[in-house]
PDB file of N, CA and C in Angstrom:
ATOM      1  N   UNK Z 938       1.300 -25.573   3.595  1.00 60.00           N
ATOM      2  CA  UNK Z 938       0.676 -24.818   2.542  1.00 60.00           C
ATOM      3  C   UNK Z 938      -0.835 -24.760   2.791  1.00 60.00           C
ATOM      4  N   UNK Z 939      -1.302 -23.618   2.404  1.00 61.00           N
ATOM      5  CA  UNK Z 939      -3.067 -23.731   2.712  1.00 61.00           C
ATOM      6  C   UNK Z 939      -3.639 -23.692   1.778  1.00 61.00           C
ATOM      7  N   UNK Z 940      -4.551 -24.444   0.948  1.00 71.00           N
ATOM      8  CA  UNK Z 940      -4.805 -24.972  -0.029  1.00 71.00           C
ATOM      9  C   UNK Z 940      -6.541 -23.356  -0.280  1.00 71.00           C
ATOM     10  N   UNK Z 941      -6.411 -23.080  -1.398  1.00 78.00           N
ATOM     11  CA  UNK Z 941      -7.275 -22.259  -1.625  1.00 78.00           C
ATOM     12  C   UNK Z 941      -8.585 -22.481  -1.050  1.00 78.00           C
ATOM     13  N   UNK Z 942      -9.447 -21.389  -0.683  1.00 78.00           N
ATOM     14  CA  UNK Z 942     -10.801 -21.394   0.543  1.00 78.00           C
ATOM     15  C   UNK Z 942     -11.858 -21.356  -1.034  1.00 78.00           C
ATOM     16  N   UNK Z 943     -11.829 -20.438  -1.649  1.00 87.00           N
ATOM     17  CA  UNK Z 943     -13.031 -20.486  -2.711  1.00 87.00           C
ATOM     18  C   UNK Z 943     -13.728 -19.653  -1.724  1.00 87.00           C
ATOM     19  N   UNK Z 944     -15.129 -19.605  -2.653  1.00 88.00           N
ATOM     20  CA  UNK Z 944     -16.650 -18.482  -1.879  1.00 88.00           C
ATOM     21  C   UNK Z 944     -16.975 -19.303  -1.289  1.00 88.00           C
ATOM     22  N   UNK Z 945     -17.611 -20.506  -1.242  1.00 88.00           N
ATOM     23  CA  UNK Z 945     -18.057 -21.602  -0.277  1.00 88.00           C
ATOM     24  C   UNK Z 945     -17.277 -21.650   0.838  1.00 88.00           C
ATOM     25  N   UNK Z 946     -16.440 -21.736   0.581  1.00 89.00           N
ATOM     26  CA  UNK Z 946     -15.597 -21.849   2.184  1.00 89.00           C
ATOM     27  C   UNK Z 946     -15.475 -20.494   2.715  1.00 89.00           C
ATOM     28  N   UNK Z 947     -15.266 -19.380   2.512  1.00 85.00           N
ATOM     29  CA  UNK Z 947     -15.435 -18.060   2.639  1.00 85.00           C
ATOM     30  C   UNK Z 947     -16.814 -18.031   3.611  1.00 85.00           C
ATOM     31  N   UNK Z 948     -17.863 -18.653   2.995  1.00 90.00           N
ATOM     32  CA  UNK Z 948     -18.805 -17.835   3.211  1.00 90.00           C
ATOM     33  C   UNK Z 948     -19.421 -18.683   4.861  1.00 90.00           C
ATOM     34  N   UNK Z 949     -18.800 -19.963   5.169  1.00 92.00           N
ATOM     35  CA  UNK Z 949     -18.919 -20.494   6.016  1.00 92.00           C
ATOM     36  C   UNK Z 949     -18.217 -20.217   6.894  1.00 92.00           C
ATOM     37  N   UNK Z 950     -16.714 -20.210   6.489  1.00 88.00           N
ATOM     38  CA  UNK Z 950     -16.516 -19.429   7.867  1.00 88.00           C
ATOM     39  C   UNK Z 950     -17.000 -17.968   8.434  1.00 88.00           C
ATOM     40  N   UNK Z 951     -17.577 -17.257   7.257  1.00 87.00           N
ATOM     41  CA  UNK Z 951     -18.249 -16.027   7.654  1.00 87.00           C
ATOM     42  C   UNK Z 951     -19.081 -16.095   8.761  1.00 87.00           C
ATOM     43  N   UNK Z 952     -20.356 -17.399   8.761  1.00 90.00           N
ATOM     44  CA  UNK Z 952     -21.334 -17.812   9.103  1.00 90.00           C
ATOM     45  C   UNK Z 952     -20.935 -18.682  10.595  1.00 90.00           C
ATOM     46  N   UNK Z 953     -19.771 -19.066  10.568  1.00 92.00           N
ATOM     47  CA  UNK Z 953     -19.085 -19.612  11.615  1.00 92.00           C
ATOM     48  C   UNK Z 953     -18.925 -18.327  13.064  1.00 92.00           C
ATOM     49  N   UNK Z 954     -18.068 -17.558  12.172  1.00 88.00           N
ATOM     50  CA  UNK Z 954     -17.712 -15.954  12.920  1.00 88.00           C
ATOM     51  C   UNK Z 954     -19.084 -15.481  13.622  1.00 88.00           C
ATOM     52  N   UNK Z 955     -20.021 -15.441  12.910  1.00 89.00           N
ATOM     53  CA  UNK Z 955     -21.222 -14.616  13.567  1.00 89.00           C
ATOM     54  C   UNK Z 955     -21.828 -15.098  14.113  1.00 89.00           C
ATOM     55  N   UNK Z 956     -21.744 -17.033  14.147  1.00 92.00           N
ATOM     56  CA  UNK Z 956     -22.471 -17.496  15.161  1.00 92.00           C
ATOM     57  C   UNK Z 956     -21.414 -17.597  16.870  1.00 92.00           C
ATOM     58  N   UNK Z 957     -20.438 -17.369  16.786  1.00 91.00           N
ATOM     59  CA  UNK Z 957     -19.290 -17.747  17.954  1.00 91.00           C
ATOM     60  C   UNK Z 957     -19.024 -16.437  17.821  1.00 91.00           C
ATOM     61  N   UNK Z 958     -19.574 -15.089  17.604  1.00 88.00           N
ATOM     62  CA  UNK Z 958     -19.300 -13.984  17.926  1.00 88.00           C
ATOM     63  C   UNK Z 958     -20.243 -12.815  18.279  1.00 88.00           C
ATOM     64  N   UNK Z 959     -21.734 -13.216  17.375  1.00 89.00           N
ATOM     65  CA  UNK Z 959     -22.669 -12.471  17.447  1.00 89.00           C
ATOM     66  C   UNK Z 959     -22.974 -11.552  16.293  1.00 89.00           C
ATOM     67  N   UNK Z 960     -23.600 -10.813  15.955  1.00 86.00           N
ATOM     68  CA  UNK Z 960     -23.614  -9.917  14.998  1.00 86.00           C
ATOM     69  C   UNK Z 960     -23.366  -8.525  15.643  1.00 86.00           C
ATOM     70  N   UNK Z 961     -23.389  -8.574  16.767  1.00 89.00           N
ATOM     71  CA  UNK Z 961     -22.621  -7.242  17.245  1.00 89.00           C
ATOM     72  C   UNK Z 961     -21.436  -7.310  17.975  1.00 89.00           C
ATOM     73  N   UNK Z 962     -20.752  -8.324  18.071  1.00 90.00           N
ATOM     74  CA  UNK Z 962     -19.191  -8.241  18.176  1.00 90.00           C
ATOM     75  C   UNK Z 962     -18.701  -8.371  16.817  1.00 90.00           C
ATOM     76  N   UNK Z 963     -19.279  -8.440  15.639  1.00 86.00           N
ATOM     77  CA  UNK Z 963     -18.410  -9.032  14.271  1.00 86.00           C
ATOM     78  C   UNK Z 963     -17.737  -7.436  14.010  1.00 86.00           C
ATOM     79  N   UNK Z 964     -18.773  -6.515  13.565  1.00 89.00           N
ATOM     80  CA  UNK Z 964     -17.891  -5.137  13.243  1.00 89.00           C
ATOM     81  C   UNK Z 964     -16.803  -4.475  13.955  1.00 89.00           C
ATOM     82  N   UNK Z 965     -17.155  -4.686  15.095  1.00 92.00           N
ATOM     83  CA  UNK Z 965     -15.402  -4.477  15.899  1.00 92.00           C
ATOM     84  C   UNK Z 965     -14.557  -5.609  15.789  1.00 92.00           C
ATOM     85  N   UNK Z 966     -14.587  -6.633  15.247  1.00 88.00           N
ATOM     86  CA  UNK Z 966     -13.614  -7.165  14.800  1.00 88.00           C
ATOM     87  C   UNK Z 966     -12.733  -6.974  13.661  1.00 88.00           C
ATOM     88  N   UNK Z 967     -14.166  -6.951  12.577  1.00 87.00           N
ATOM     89  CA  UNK Z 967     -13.647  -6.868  11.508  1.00 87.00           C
ATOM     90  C   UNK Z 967     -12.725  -5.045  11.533  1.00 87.00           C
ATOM     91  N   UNK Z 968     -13.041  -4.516  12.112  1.00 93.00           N
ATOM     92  CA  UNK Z 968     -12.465  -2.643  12.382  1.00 93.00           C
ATOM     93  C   UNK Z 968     -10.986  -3.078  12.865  1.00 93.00           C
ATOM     94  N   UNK Z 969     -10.955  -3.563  13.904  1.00 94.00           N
ATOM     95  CA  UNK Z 969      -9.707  -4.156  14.578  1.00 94.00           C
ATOM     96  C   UNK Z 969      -8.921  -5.125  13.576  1.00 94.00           C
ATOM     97  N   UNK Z 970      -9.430  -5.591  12.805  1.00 91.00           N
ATOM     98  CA  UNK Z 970      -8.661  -6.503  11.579  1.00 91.00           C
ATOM     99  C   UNK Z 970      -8.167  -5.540  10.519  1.00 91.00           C
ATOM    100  N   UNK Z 971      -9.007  -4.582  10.830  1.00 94.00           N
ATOM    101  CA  UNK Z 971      -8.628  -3.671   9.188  1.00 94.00           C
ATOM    102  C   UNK Z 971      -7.251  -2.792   9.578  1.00 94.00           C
ATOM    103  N   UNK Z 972      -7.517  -2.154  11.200  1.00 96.00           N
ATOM    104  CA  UNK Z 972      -6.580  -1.348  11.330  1.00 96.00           C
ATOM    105  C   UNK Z 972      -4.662  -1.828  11.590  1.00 96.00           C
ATOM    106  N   UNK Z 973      -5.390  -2.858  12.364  1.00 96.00           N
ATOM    107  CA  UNK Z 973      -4.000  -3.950  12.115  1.00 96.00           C
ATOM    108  C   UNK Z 973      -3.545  -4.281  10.885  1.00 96.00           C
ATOM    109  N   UNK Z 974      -4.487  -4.661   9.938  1.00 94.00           N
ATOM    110  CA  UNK Z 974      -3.382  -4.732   8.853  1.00 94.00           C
ATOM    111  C   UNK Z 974      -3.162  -3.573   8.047  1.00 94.00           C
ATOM    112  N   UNK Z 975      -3.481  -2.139   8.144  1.00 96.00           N
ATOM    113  CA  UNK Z 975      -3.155  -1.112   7.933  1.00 96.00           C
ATOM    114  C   UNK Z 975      -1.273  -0.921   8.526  1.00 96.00           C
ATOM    115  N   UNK Z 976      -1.517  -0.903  10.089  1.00 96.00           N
ATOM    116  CA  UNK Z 976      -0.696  -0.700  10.839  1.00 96.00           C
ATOM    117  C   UNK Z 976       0.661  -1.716  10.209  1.00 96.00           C
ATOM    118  N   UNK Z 977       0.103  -2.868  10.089  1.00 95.00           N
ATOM    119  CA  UNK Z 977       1.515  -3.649   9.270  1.00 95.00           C
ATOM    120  C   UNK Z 977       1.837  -3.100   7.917  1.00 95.00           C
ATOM    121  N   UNK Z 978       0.601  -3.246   7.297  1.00 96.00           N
ATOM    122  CA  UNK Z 978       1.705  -2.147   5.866  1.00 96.00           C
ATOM    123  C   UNK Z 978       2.234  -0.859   6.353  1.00 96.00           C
ATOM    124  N   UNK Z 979       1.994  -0.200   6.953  1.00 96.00           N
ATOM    125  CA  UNK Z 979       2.570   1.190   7.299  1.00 96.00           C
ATOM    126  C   UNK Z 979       4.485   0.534   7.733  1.00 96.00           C
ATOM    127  N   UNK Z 980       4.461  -0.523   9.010  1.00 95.00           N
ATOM    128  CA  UNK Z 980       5.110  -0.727   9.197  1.00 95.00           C
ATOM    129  C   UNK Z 980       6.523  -1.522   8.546  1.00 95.00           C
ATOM    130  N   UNK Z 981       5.910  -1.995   7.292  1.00 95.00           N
ATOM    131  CA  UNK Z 981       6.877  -2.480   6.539  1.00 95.00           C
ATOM    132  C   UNK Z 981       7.423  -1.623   5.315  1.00 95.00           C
ATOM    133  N   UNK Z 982       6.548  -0.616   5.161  1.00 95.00           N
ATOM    134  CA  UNK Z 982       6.780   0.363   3.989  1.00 95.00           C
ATOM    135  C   UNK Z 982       7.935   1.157   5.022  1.00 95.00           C
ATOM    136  N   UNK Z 983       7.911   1.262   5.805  1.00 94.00           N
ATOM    137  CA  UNK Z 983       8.765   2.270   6.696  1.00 94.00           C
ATOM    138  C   UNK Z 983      10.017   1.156   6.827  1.00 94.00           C
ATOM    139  N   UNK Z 984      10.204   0.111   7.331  1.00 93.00           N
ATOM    140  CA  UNK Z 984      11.467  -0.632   7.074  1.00 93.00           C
ATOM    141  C   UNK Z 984      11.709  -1.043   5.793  1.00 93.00           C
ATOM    142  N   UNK Z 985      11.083  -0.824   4.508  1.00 94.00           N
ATOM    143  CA  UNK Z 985      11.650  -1.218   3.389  1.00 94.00           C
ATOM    144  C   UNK Z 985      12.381   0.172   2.774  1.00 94.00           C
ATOM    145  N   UNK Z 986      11.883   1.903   3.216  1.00 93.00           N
ATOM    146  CA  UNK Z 986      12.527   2.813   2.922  1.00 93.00           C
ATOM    147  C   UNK Z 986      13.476   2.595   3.780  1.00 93.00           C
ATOM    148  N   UNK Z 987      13.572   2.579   5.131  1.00 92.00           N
ATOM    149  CA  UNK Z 987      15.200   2.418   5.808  1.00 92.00           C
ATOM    150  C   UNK Z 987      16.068   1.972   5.539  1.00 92.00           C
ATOM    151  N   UNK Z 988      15.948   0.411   4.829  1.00 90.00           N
ATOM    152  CA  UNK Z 988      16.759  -0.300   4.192  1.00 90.00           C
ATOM    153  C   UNK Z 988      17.020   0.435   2.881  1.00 90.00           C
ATOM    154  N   UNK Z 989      16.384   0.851   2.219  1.00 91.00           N
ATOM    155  CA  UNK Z 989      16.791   1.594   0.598  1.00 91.00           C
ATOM    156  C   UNK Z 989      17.717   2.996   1.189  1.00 91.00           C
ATOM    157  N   UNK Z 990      17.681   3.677   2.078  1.00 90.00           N
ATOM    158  CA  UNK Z 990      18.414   4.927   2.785  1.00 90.00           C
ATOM    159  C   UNK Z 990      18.944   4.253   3.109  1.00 90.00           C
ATOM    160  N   UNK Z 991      19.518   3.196   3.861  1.00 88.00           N
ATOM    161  CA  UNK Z 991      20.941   2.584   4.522  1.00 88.00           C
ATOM    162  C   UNK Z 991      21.832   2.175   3.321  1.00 88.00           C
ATOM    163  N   UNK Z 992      20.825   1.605   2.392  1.00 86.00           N
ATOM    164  CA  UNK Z 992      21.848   1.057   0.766  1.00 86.00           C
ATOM    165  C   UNK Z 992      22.088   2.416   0.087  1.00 86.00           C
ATOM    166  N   UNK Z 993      21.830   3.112   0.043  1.00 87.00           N
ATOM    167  CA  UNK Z 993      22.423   4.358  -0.762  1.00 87.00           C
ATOM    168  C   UNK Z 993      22.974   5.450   0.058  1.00 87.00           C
ATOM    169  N   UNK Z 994      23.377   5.274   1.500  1.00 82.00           N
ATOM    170  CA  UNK Z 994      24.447   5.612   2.079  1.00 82.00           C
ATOM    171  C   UNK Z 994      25.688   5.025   2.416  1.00 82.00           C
ATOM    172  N   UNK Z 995      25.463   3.966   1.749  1.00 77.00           N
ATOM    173  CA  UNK Z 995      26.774   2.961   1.540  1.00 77.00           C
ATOM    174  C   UNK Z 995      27.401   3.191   0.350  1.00 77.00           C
TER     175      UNK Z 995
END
């Protein structure tokens, strides 16, 4: 279980990220984080309609 981060902890690992990444590798990360988890909701909304079309062709 992972026990809640809060803003304090948030904001350190923020501060963590930009020192072991730079301030100009952070925005292509964070872009690459966004579109990936775009890409997973897309991808589960699309297997949760398949499954609802497979149950009501049964």
């Amino acid at each position: 279980m992972m026990p809640n981060i809060g803003f304090p902890g948030l904001i350190l690992i923020l501060l963590i990220a930009l020192v072991v990444f730079g301030p100009k590798k952070l925005p292509e990360i964070g872009r690459a984080f966004g579109e990936t988890l775009k890409e997973f909701k897309r991808s589960t909304k699309d297997l949760r309609e398949d499954a609802i079309e497979a149950k009501e062709k049964q």
